[in-house]
XYZ file of C-alpha atoms in Angstrom:
686
model
C -63.421 -23.688 28.963
C -60.653 -24.299 26.198
C -56.969 -22.723 28.200
C -55.569 -19.998 25.741
C -52.059 -20.913 25.223
C -49.323 -18.328 24.353
C -47.833 -19.550 21.206
C -44.025 -17.795 22.226
C -41.677 -17.142 18.836
C -37.910 -16.870 19.609
C -36.619 -13.214 17.373
C -33.280 -12.637 17.486
C -32.986 -9.966 14.406
C -35.698 -7.632 12.366
C -36.677 -11.153 9.772
C -37.015 -13.073 12.440
C -39.667 -10.743 13.974
C -41.109 -10.516 11.221
C -41.330 -14.698 10.266
C -42.083 -15.073 14.111
C -45.322 -12.534 13.974
C -46.338 -12.520 10.211
C -46.818 -17.050 10.778
C -49.059 -15.952 13.872
C -47.496 -16.178 16.959
C -48.984 -14.684 19.925
C -45.806 -13.965 22.062
C -41.384 -13.255 20.981
C -39.232 -13.226 23.704
C -35.971 -10.542 22.592
C -33.024 -9.540 23.803
C -31.418 -6.392 24.506
C -27.430 -5.595 23.512
C -26.678 -6.651 27.461
C -27.274 -8.623 29.349
C -29.032 -11.528 27.554
C -28.599 -15.198 26.655
C -27.625 -15.301 23.325
C -25.851 -12.131 22.951
C -23.700 -13.671 19.405
C -27.384 -13.338 17.950
C -28.093 -9.537 16.323
C -29.823 -8.384 19.169
C -32.236 -4.883 19.860
C -30.874 -2.313 20.837
C -31.862 0.436 23.021
C -34.315 2.055 19.669
C -34.969 -0.806 17.805
C -36.331 -2.616 21.176
C -38.874 0.129 20.996
C -39.699 -0.103 17.059
C -39.850 -4.270 17.879
C -42.723 -3.238 20.255
C -44.700 -1.864 18.340
C -44.401 -2.970 16.010
C -45.237 -6.606 18.032
C -47.770 -4.906 19.948
C -50.206 -2.995 17.134
C -50.528 -6.330 15.806
C -52.048 -8.398 18.838
C -47.901 -9.521 19.462
C -47.018 -9.537 23.319
C -42.594 -8.869 24.409
C -41.216 -10.598 26.832
C -37.029 -9.128 27.237
C -34.720 -12.034 27.609
C -32.791 -10.346 31.100
C -31.277 -14.387 31.459
C -28.288 -13.412 32.155
C -25.908 -12.794 35.731
C -24.720 -9.890 36.227
C -20.931 -8.164 37.274
C -20.905 -6.157 39.788
C -19.476 -4.100 37.351
C -21.663 -3.857 35.247
C -24.514 -3.100 37.499
C -25.317 0.581 36.098
C -25.192 -1.608 32.080
C -28.060 -3.607 33.211
C -29.920 -1.040 35.389
C -29.678 1.226 32.837
C -30.809 -1.125 29.983
C -33.574 -2.464 32.436
C -34.875 1.402 31.605
C -34.543 0.620 28.397
C -36.994 -2.262 28.568
C -39.207 0.041 30.815
C -39.298 3.096 27.762
C -40.002 0.412 25.109
C -43.003 -1.254 26.039
C -42.473 -4.556 26.840
C -44.976 -6.977 28.623
C -42.409 -9.166 30.199
C -38.902 -9.327 30.988
C -37.333 -12.549 31.481
C -33.877 -12.962 34.691
C -32.012 -16.039 35.629
C -30.187 -13.465 37.989
C -32.020 -12.742 41.367
C -30.127 -9.492 41.692
C -32.083 -8.752 38.527
C -34.865 -9.556 39.319
C -34.876 -6.930 42.162
C -33.697 -4.430 40.411
C -36.700 -4.623 38.356
C -38.904 -4.510 40.954
C -37.084 -1.486 42.126
C -36.884 -0.021 38.905
C -40.036 -0.363 36.572
C -42.431 -3.017 38.369
C -44.923 -2.288 36.262
C -43.626 -5.166 33.786
C -44.343 -8.468 34.205
C -41.100 -10.568 35.967
C -40.360 -13.993 33.854
C -38.413 -17.027 35.104
C -35.585 -18.022 33.197
C -35.327 -21.774 32.068
C -31.600 -20.604 33.695
C -32.679 -20.946 37.307
C -33.124 -24.875 36.776
C -36.937 -24.618 38.200
C -38.323 -28.055 38.017
C -40.453 -28.848 40.750
C -43.489 -28.351 42.942
C -41.325 -26.555 45.771
C -39.161 -23.985 43.215
C -42.475 -22.525 41.752
C -43.654 -22.065 44.885
C -40.917 -19.780 45.643
C -40.910 -17.920 43.046
C -44.854 -17.237 43.458
C -44.519 -15.987 45.972
C -41.535 -13.370 45.244
C -43.967 -11.802 42.844
C -43.041 -14.058 39.754
C -46.009 -13.805 37.427
C -44.965 -16.538 35.031
C -41.568 -19.434 34.779
C -40.305 -21.603 32.318
C -39.925 -24.833 33.385
C -36.451 -27.324 32.403
C -37.021 -29.343 29.508
C -36.256 -32.163 31.907
C -40.019 -32.510 33.150
C -42.117 -35.314 32.714
C -45.185 -34.540 31.455
C -46.899 -35.898 35.380
C -43.742 -33.331 36.894
C -46.116 -30.441 35.494
C -49.126 -32.041 36.219
C -48.512 -31.382 39.971
C -46.442 -28.220 39.401
C -49.873 -27.207 37.770
C -51.658 -27.719 41.478
C -50.101 -26.669 43.602
C -49.294 -23.071 41.794
C -51.538 -19.744 39.690
C -48.324 -18.934 38.354
C -48.892 -18.861 34.499
C -46.497 -23.358 33.177
C -43.911 -21.981 30.360
C -42.562 -24.614 28.515
C -39.899 -25.787 25.086
C -41.709 -27.309 22.561
C -40.121 -27.285 19.992
C -35.875 -27.434 19.705
C -32.440 -27.379 20.080
C -32.112 -29.744 24.066
C -29.594 -28.199 26.182
C -27.233 -31.353 27.001
C -27.436 -29.809 30.755
C -29.960 -29.028 32.954
C -30.173 -25.086 31.563
C -28.039 -22.946 34.243
C -26.158 -25.808 36.321
C -24.039 -25.767 32.857
C -20.407 -24.464 33.355
C -17.944 -26.502 30.485
C -18.121 -24.006 27.958
C -16.976 -21.424 30.867
C -14.186 -23.810 32.321
C -12.524 -25.421 28.972
C -12.871 -21.465 26.821
C -14.029 -19.154 29.358
C -17.175 -18.380 27.113
C -19.755 -18.887 30.184
C -23.589 -20.135 29.117
C -24.892 -18.310 32.502
C -23.641 -14.981 30.187
C -24.696 -15.405 27.563
C -21.787 -16.887 25.421
C -21.742 -21.121 25.279
C -19.616 -22.358 22.496
C -21.247 -25.758 22.918
C -18.652 -27.592 23.231
C -20.730 -29.812 24.265
C -22.046 -30.989 20.784
C -17.718 -32.658 20.117
C -17.621 -35.623 19.968
C -17.878 -37.230 23.379
C -17.364 -40.946 24.761
C -19.247 -42.975 27.153
C -19.141 -46.394 27.904
C -18.380 -46.789 24.553
C -20.465 -44.821 22.614
C -20.090 -41.788 20.442
C -21.668 -37.961 20.611
C -22.227 -39.134 23.905
C -23.346 -35.265 24.878
C -25.327 -34.851 22.330
C -28.915 -34.820 22.067
C -31.620 -34.747 19.145
C -34.346 -31.536 19.510
C -36.910 -31.333 21.170
C -40.738 -31.578 19.931
C -43.414 -31.520 21.541
C -45.620 -30.511 18.378
C -47.561 -33.348 18.246
C -48.065 -32.737 21.889
C -49.860 -30.063 21.797
C -53.613 -30.547 22.912
C -52.024 -32.733 26.281
C -50.156 -30.007 27.006
C -52.679 -27.859 27.080
C -54.561 -30.990 28.628
C -51.787 -30.574 31.293
C -52.347 -26.834 32.194
C -49.537 -24.898 30.161
C -49.861 -21.238 29.887
C -47.167 -20.724 27.353
C -45.233 -22.978 24.685
C -41.700 -21.402 24.015
C -39.466 -22.410 20.904
C -36.081 -22.363 20.919
C -34.203 -20.922 18.250
C -33.112 -17.162 18.801
C -29.668 -17.845 16.606
C -31.484 -19.944 13.917
C -32.993 -18.315 10.271
C -36.696 -16.234 9.943
C -37.749 -19.408 7.768
C -37.028 -22.507 11.022
C -38.589 -19.065 12.785
C -41.581 -19.667 10.243
C -41.431 -23.050 10.195
C -42.117 -23.391 14.184
C -44.697 -21.312 14.490
C -46.770 -22.677 11.569
C -46.182 -26.197 12.188
C -46.991 -24.953 16.377
C -50.297 -22.321 14.848
C -51.236 -25.668 12.654
C -51.004 -27.692 16.139
C -53.188 -25.448 17.647
C -55.768 -25.064 15.068
C -56.166 -29.327 15.600
C -55.193 -29.099 12.021
C -52.310 -31.936 11.051
C -48.864 -29.754 11.712
C -46.602 -29.974 8.624
C -43.737 -31.971 10.551
C -41.274 -32.910 7.612
C -40.746 -29.696 6.437
C -40.397 -28.312 10.749
C -37.774 -31.035 10.397
C -36.066 -30.407 6.476
C -35.427 -26.412 7.753
C -33.507 -27.934 11.666
C -32.895 -31.094 13.114
C -29.968 -33.234 14.994
C -31.339 -36.854 13.657
C -34.836 -35.926 14.119
C -37.036 -35.251 17.123
C -37.336 -36.631 20.468
C -39.656 -36.290 23.534
C -38.046 -38.180 25.408
C -38.086 -35.074 28.738
C -42.087 -35.447 28.563
C -42.636 -38.934 28.224
C -39.740 -40.581 31.003
C -38.097 -42.421 28.262
C -34.881 -40.919 29.072
C -32.807 -43.450 26.668
C -30.933 -43.915 23.668
C -32.934 -42.453 20.882
C -33.130 -39.338 21.998
C -29.006 -38.681 21.804
C -28.031 -37.081 18.042
C -26.298 -35.304 16.096
C -26.449 -32.742 12.548
C -25.788 -34.826 9.639
C -25.139 -34.100 6.252
C -28.170 -34.951 5.723
C -29.472 -32.626 7.773
C -28.476 -29.806 6.886
C -28.692 -30.161 2.573
C -32.405 -30.512 3.222
C -33.254 -27.366 4.596
C -32.465 -25.948 0.390
C -35.477 -27.445 -0.980
C -37.432 -25.720 1.819
C -36.137 -22.434 2.448
C -38.411 -20.600 -0.131
C -41.358 -22.063 0.636
C -41.123 -21.274 4.074
C -39.289 -17.336 3.379
C -43.014 -16.539 1.624
C -45.098 -17.633 4.921
C -44.245 -14.103 5.611
C -43.394 -11.765 2.781
C -46.145 -9.836 3.343
C -48.632 -8.165 6.464
C -50.883 -11.471 7.403
C -54.269 -10.489 8.665
C -54.606 -11.813 12.055
C -56.365 -9.295 13.839
C -59.776 -8.593 13.746
C -61.560 -4.983 13.827
C -65.069 -3.831 14.373
C -66.246 -1.226 11.780
C -69.659 0.856 11.935
C -70.684 1.613 8.563
C -73.251 5.189 8.185
C -74.534 6.523 5.259
C -78.049 8.952 6.153
C -78.146 11.757 3.857
C -77.603 15.479 4.005
C -74.463 14.274 6.155
C -71.041 12.230 4.935
C -70.327 9.246 5.376
C -68.764 7.767 8.338
C -67.126 4.792 9.439
C -64.811 3.798 13.039
C -62.785 0.388 13.611
C -61.829 -0.658 16.368
C -59.495 -2.944 16.970
C -58.934 -5.180 19.396
C -57.373 -3.525 22.131
C -60.517 -1.201 22.114
C -57.559 1.429 20.046
C -61.161 3.343 17.739
C -60.448 5.848 15.079
C -63.275 7.031 12.357
C -62.951 9.056 9.654
C -65.197 10.338 7.023
C -65.785 10.334 3.595
C -68.179 12.043 1.038
C -72.162 12.428 0.985
C -74.310 9.815 -0.227
C -75.760 10.497 -3.476
C -79.279 9.106 -4.273
C -79.011 5.947 -6.369
C -80.326 6.063 -9.825
C -79.623 2.182 -9.823
C -78.940 -0.272 -7.227
C -78.228 1.464 -3.663
C -76.062 0.606 -0.805
C -76.613 -1.520 0.673
C -75.140 -4.123 4.029
C -73.522 -7.022 0.928
C -71.596 -4.216 -0.894
C -70.504 -2.510 2.394
C -69.176 -5.730 3.228
C -67.154 -6.634 -0.082
C -65.487 -2.829 0.558
C -64.106 -3.439 4.185
C -62.959 -7.051 4.147
C -60.889 -6.097 1.295
C -58.437 -5.730 3.934
C -55.318 -6.782 2.582
C -51.431 -5.511 2.976
C -52.737 -5.083 6.671
C -52.713 -6.934 9.468
C -56.083 -6.626 10.245
C -59.418 -8.572 8.913
C -62.538 -7.887 9.688
C -64.675 -9.820 12.482
C -67.365 -7.559 12.782
C -69.186 -4.789 10.785
C -72.243 -3.337 11.963
C -74.038 -0.942 9.513
C -76.901 2.205 9.386
C -77.662 2.821 5.695
C -80.021 4.776 4.487
C -82.218 4.241 2.449
C -82.485 4.804 -1.741
C -78.555 6.097 -1.301
C -75.557 5.006 -2.783
C -71.299 5.524 -2.641
C -68.443 4.841 -5.670
C -67.047 1.548 -4.475
C -63.718 3.844 -4.166
C -65.193 6.659 -1.804
C -65.808 2.816 0.406
C -61.795 1.058 -0.197
C -60.388 5.115 0.096
C -61.988 5.060 3.926
C -61.799 1.909 4.764
C -57.574 2.354 3.929
C -57.413 5.400 5.533
C -58.941 4.410 8.495
C -57.050 1.043 8.668
C -53.560 2.631 8.670
C -54.782 5.831 11.020
C -55.213 3.039 13.518
C -51.845 1.104 12.797
C -50.593 4.134 13.370
C -52.089 4.688 16.435
C -51.185 1.397 18.246
C -47.878 1.588 16.455
C -47.966 4.120 18.635
C -44.632 3.628 21.287
C -45.914 2.933 25.509
C -44.019 3.529 27.112
C -43.686 2.048 31.513
C -42.658 4.823 33.749
C -39.598 4.101 35.945
C -38.498 4.686 39.326
C -34.196 5.098 40.235
C -33.334 1.978 42.199
C -32.562 2.042 45.898
C -28.407 3.123 46.332
C -25.747 0.777 48.535
C -25.109 1.173 51.152
C -21.081 1.316 51.681
C -19.594 -1.707 53.034
C -17.180 -1.802 55.406
C -13.319 -2.069 53.549
C -12.547 -5.984 52.880
C -10.381 -7.570 55.871
C -7.142 -9.783 55.648
C -8.143 -13.077 58.333
C -7.931 -16.680 57.332
C -10.594 -18.175 55.919
C -11.943 -20.639 58.119
C -11.874 -25.110 56.070
C -14.758 -26.453 55.242
C -15.446 -30.101 53.439
C -17.279 -31.432 51.714
C -17.814 -34.664 51.580
C -19.925 -37.073 49.128
C -19.696 -39.897 51.153
C -19.488 -40.846 54.843
C -16.173 -42.821 53.937
C -14.483 -40.054 52.691
C -13.975 -38.656 56.092
C -11.387 -38.577 58.266
C -9.934 -37.631 61.387
C -8.423 -34.684 61.264
C -10.503 -33.365 59.032
C -13.688 -33.858 61.897
C -11.532 -32.585 64.334
C -10.184 -29.652 62.470
C -12.428 -28.216 59.612
C -14.867 -25.730 61.002
C -17.996 -27.469 58.732
C -18.242 -30.742 56.864
C -21.082 -30.780 54.163
C -23.184 -34.575 53.632
C -25.331 -35.709 50.891
C -29.746 -35.973 52.992
C -29.167 -38.714 51.778
C -25.872 -40.197 53.761
C -26.982 -38.288 56.442
C -30.370 -40.420 56.626
C -28.560 -43.395 56.388
C -26.094 -42.043 59.589
C -28.075 -40.356 61.536
C -25.485 -40.983 64.628
C -23.683 -37.803 62.776
C -25.974 -35.512 63.641
C -25.273 -36.153 67.413
C -21.016 -37.040 66.284
C -20.683 -34.073 64.813
C -23.130 -31.251 66.252
C -22.811 -28.356 65.193
C -20.692 -28.749 62.134
C -22.624 -31.150 60.517
C -24.079 -29.646 57.018
C -26.489 -31.473 55.466
C -26.613 -31.279 51.460
C -29.644 -31.345 49.583
C -29.167 -32.862 46.281
C -29.145 -29.753 43.274
C -31.734 -32.049 41.200
C -34.476 -33.038 42.902
C -37.204 -33.948 40.592
C -41.209 -34.893 41.534
C -40.568 -38.447 44.265
C -37.588 -36.970 45.254
C -39.193 -33.673 46.555
C -41.591 -34.975 47.987
C -39.481 -37.470 49.804
C -36.527 -34.688 50.911
C -39.687 -32.948 52.516
C -40.625 -36.170 54.889
C -37.002 -36.246 55.647
C -35.665 -33.112 56.356
C -38.607 -32.628 60.031
C -36.707 -36.367 60.276
C -33.598 -35.294 60.426
C -33.945 -31.720 62.208
C -35.413 -33.946 65.201
C -32.365 -35.850 65.556
C -29.762 -33.105 65.203
C -29.425 -31.485 62.294
C -29.768 -27.977 62.267
C -27.977 -26.000 59.103
C -28.358 -27.292 54.986
C -26.842 -26.424 52.369
C -29.402 -25.152 49.332
C -28.353 -24.646 46.024
C -31.338 -23.720 43.964
C -35.107 -22.263 45.569
C -36.735 -24.664 45.738
C -33.743 -26.305 48.256
C -34.531 -22.820 50.009
C -38.278 -22.955 49.951
C -38.536 -26.245 51.303
C -35.055 -25.677 54.353
C -36.777 -22.753 55.802
C -40.278 -24.905 56.501
C -38.300 -27.364 58.165
C -36.626 -24.167 60.103
C -32.963 -24.963 59.100
C -29.896 -22.599 59.189
C -29.964 -22.387 55.401
C -25.990 -22.001 53.471
C -25.912 -20.791 50.035
C -24.244 -23.287 46.945
C -22.297 -22.990 44.445
C -25.324 -24.491 41.959
C -27.222 -20.928 42.890
C -24.743 -19.349 40.183
C -23.758 -15.731 42.410
C -21.641 -13.204 41.154
C -22.356 -9.833 41.932
C -23.809 -7.573 45.612
C -27.809 -7.641 44.193
C -28.152 -11.092 43.842
C -26.301 -11.879 47.499
C -28.596 -9.530 49.524
C -31.851 -11.047 47.683
C -30.856 -14.791 48.608
C -30.254 -13.035 52.161
C -33.248 -11.924 52.353
C -34.926 -15.860 51.047
C -33.015 -16.925 54.437
C -28.906 -17.825 53.458
C -27.038 -16.912 56.153
C -23.737 -17.513 54.389
C -23.175 -18.377 51.056
C -20.191 -20.320 48.885
C -19.913 -17.554 45.370
C -19.711 -19.159 42.064
C -16.615 -20.799 40.970
C -17.301 -18.589 37.426
C -16.252 -15.255 40.558
C -12.859 -14.238 39.997
C -10.735 -14.389 43.458
C -10.666 -9.495 43.483
C -14.436 -9.803 42.677
C -15.360 -12.632 45.775
C -13.533 -10.836 47.885
C -15.903 -7.876 48.113
C -18.644 -9.500 48.085
C -17.872 -11.227 51.806
C -18.208 -8.063 53.235
C -22.540 -8.411 52.076
C -22.812 -11.665 53.785
C -19.715 -14.046 55.423
C -19.158 -15.474 51.525
C -16.694 -18.819 50.921
C -15.241 -20.127 47.153
C -14.381 -23.733 46.399
C -10.324 -24.022 46.777
C -10.492 -27.771 45.914
C -11.983 -29.678 43.965
C -13.089 -31.560 40.479
C -15.201 -28.898 40.010
C -19.296 -29.787 38.755
C -19.593 -28.870 34.590
C -23.025 -30.534 33.619
C -26.124 -31.831 35.255
C -27.633 -33.823 33.255
C -30.914 -35.867 33.188
C -30.949 -37.693 30.403
C -26.609 -40.404 31.419
C -25.028 -39.979 29.538
C -23.751 -43.557 30.478
C -26.171 -45.239 29.143
C -26.172 -48.538 27.152
C -29.048 -49.781 24.624
C -30.483 -51.642 28.327
C -30.187 -48.360 30.345
C -28.008 -48.329 33.698
C -26.696 -51.696 33.413
C -23.487 -52.837 34.164
C -22.235 -49.319 35.019
C -21.163 -48.845 38.369
C -22.164 -45.368 38.782
C -18.309 -43.715 38.565
C -17.642 -44.180 35.682
C -15.729 -41.276 32.624
C -16.998 -39.527 30.064
C -13.490 -38.453 26.487
C -13.132 -35.782 24.988
C -11.309 -35.613 21.499
C -7.847 -34.886 22.952
C -8.249 -38.460 24.992
C -8.600 -36.603 28.244
C -11.189 -38.198 30.901
C -13.766 -35.839 32.764
C -15.390 -38.619 35.614
C -19.614 -39.035 35.351
C -20.470 -39.612 38.939
C -24.256 -41.353 39.297
C -26.630 -38.986 41.880
C -28.864 -42.771 43.065
C -30.225 -42.947 39.310
C -31.739 -39.288 39.581
C -29.269 -37.294 37.590
C -25.786 -37.781 36.492
C -23.099 -34.984 37.309
C -20.406 -34.315 35.254
C -17.000 -32.693 36.906
C -13.891 -30.990 35.766
C -11.178 -33.855 34.498
C -8.179 -31.946 36.760
C -9.183 -31.022 40.008
C -8.972 -26.862 41.492
C -6.760 -26.423 43.968
C -4.904 -22.906 45.767
C -3.806 -25.110 48.902
C -0.429 -23.479 47.936
C -2.049 -19.903 47.316
C -4.525 -19.621 50.030
C -2.964 -15.568 50.418
C -4.986 -15.010 47.902
C -8.511 -16.135 49.964
C -8.056 -13.977 53.167
C -11.246 -11.612 53.728
C -12.975 -14.833 53.289
C -15.035 -16.377 54.994
C -14.771 -19.573 54.048
C -13.425 -21.716 51.862
C -14.720 -25.290 50.987
C -12.288 -28.009 49.693
C -15.211 -30.477 47.865
C -14.515 -34.762 47.460
C -16.559 -35.944 44.638
C -14.957 -39.086 43.282
C -11.567 -39.900 45.435
C -11.247 -42.405 48.100
C -10.213 -41.877 51.682
C -6.119 -42.239 51.453
C -6.997 -39.602 48.553
C -9.268 -37.535 51.251
C -7.789 -36.846 53.535
C -3.848 -36.534 51.408
C -5.347 -33.202 49.928
C -6.509 -32.570 53.630
C -3.167 -32.511 54.651
C -1.821 -31.243 52.522
C -3.850 -27.762 52.693
C -3.096 -27.465 55.704
C 0.298 -27.470 55.127
C -0.330 -24.833 52.116
C 1.986 -26.837 50.329
C 1.603 -27.346 46.243
C -0.479 -30.276 44.924
C 1.033 -33.978 43.840
C -0.389 -34.092 39.602
C -2.638 -31.899 37.593
C -4.165 -28.689 39.195
C -6.314 -26.175 37.497
C -6.925 -21.909 38.595
C -10.403 -22.724 36.915
C -11.229 -18.851 36.731
C -10.259 -17.135 39.609
C -7.764 -15.354 37.890
C -9.061 -14.897 34.858
C -11.822 -12.144 33.551
C -14.908 -14.388 33.146
C -16.701 -13.159 29.951
């Protein structure tokens, strides 16, 4: 049986909604006014959201509402009210990034289907399995996954798989980008990304090294069907309605076995054309591109043509009609919608035919005239008395009245019931104890005798522990193994085989930075510590991770210190006190040259327009990580960290001498020698 795929279109406002539905989308995704990843779009307030859902449902279109940003504790009441508004609108699903938001949705309105946003960085079998255990029904996979990785995920889960099929490509893995936040206080995890990556960053002599072409897998829709993808997602809630119409139309054509009009779609918006490099695994320089002058001017020639696609109602919803006409009784027409909604109207009594009687062909011609409505005649049943006639005008009036009543019925709101979330327990006052000192190292060579003797925990990547098994005995309970922030299929399979071996050699504690890591660590029977990349900003999220088995956590460095201190009462929680903070995670490395990785040491820089160098660190050719140009350092402000459980000195590209020096400076509580930043710790996150 052929898989029926959902065609999911972006809706940033009313015009985009009309364009999506009238062009043939079977589902749309849109945001409320507060907590969604496109806060600068028009979006939908409570009343307009209800109207949008009603409009869509009457036309057989599902509505996914995006609640896919991180929230602060000070915003908890606001997000509760937004969840209630989504439930009252009758929407079909809610899309989340924050596990605190997911927990609130399940408490307030369990009827709402829970979808995992791409912001959760789900890119592997173990991540999807963890989501399924948590009650999610659909997951938006990371854009970086290949066809074979999708196949493996499909074989491992019953969840619905949603894949981006067209639109802009973020350079970084979604949910793991902090560039906009740390440079300009506009957090991508809060829906306010300023897209600084589109500026002219240079890497190894190449310009615009952080700008990818737009994704397009429309010509590969049949391949996606064969891989088991359930939902085809178009990116673009910030784009104009003509773009939405063009993208939906092209996808619709491909789904219907026609040749999609990709040239028209490229004309309305592209960045030097399109790429399918992630799906095919060809992650080379052909993936990179910018918005050129000719890309901008190309749109002018097609906008009018595209606007015509959604100017009026498009009859996309089949209806069943049953028409009866008997002598001595008013004629009747019963119309049944696709969702089972039914209306019945009566007309005049039929008359004896003087010439030609009303037959089924005449009734059909009248009932097929559904223009101006979202309906078309799917099935017709007639019961006609012999020798009778009814004027065509009467048939038309009955059809028009029935379809009008059907539309009104199907547009009636169908709100979900809601309940109040569980009250939060009162926490003890925040203490002022000195946090324990943890050290995170990239390589064993960075470990100094002072760190080994004075740090409470020493964190090293599991790849280092695999090469140095003696550390399990030497460091004992001090040692924490760190799982990579991204582990695609082959790397994940290796990790699953490695963890039991490390445990048998003495490893007891694991640093986990995503749901896949949590699932693997828990199955291996290791004690779990949550890393910064879990993006914990609020108490609900921290408690959700605690329920998954996380016993200690490093909170998000997007959180300010005042808010972080309060969270340390939920579970032992700490902050990064030193380090070049990670800004972006790349599977398509910006340092690649025409021959790939040739000539690259794995440690290079990306340079911005002002000449600032950002370290770029390769992780075993699995992914690369962009680091901030200057380190965070709070060694002379340690009193501001009092009340936290621990503080982490996070070393990456520093040589052993530098690592030892920074450790001593911290221990002495004196100022840092050189440029530094306080990050977002003393600012209010937007």
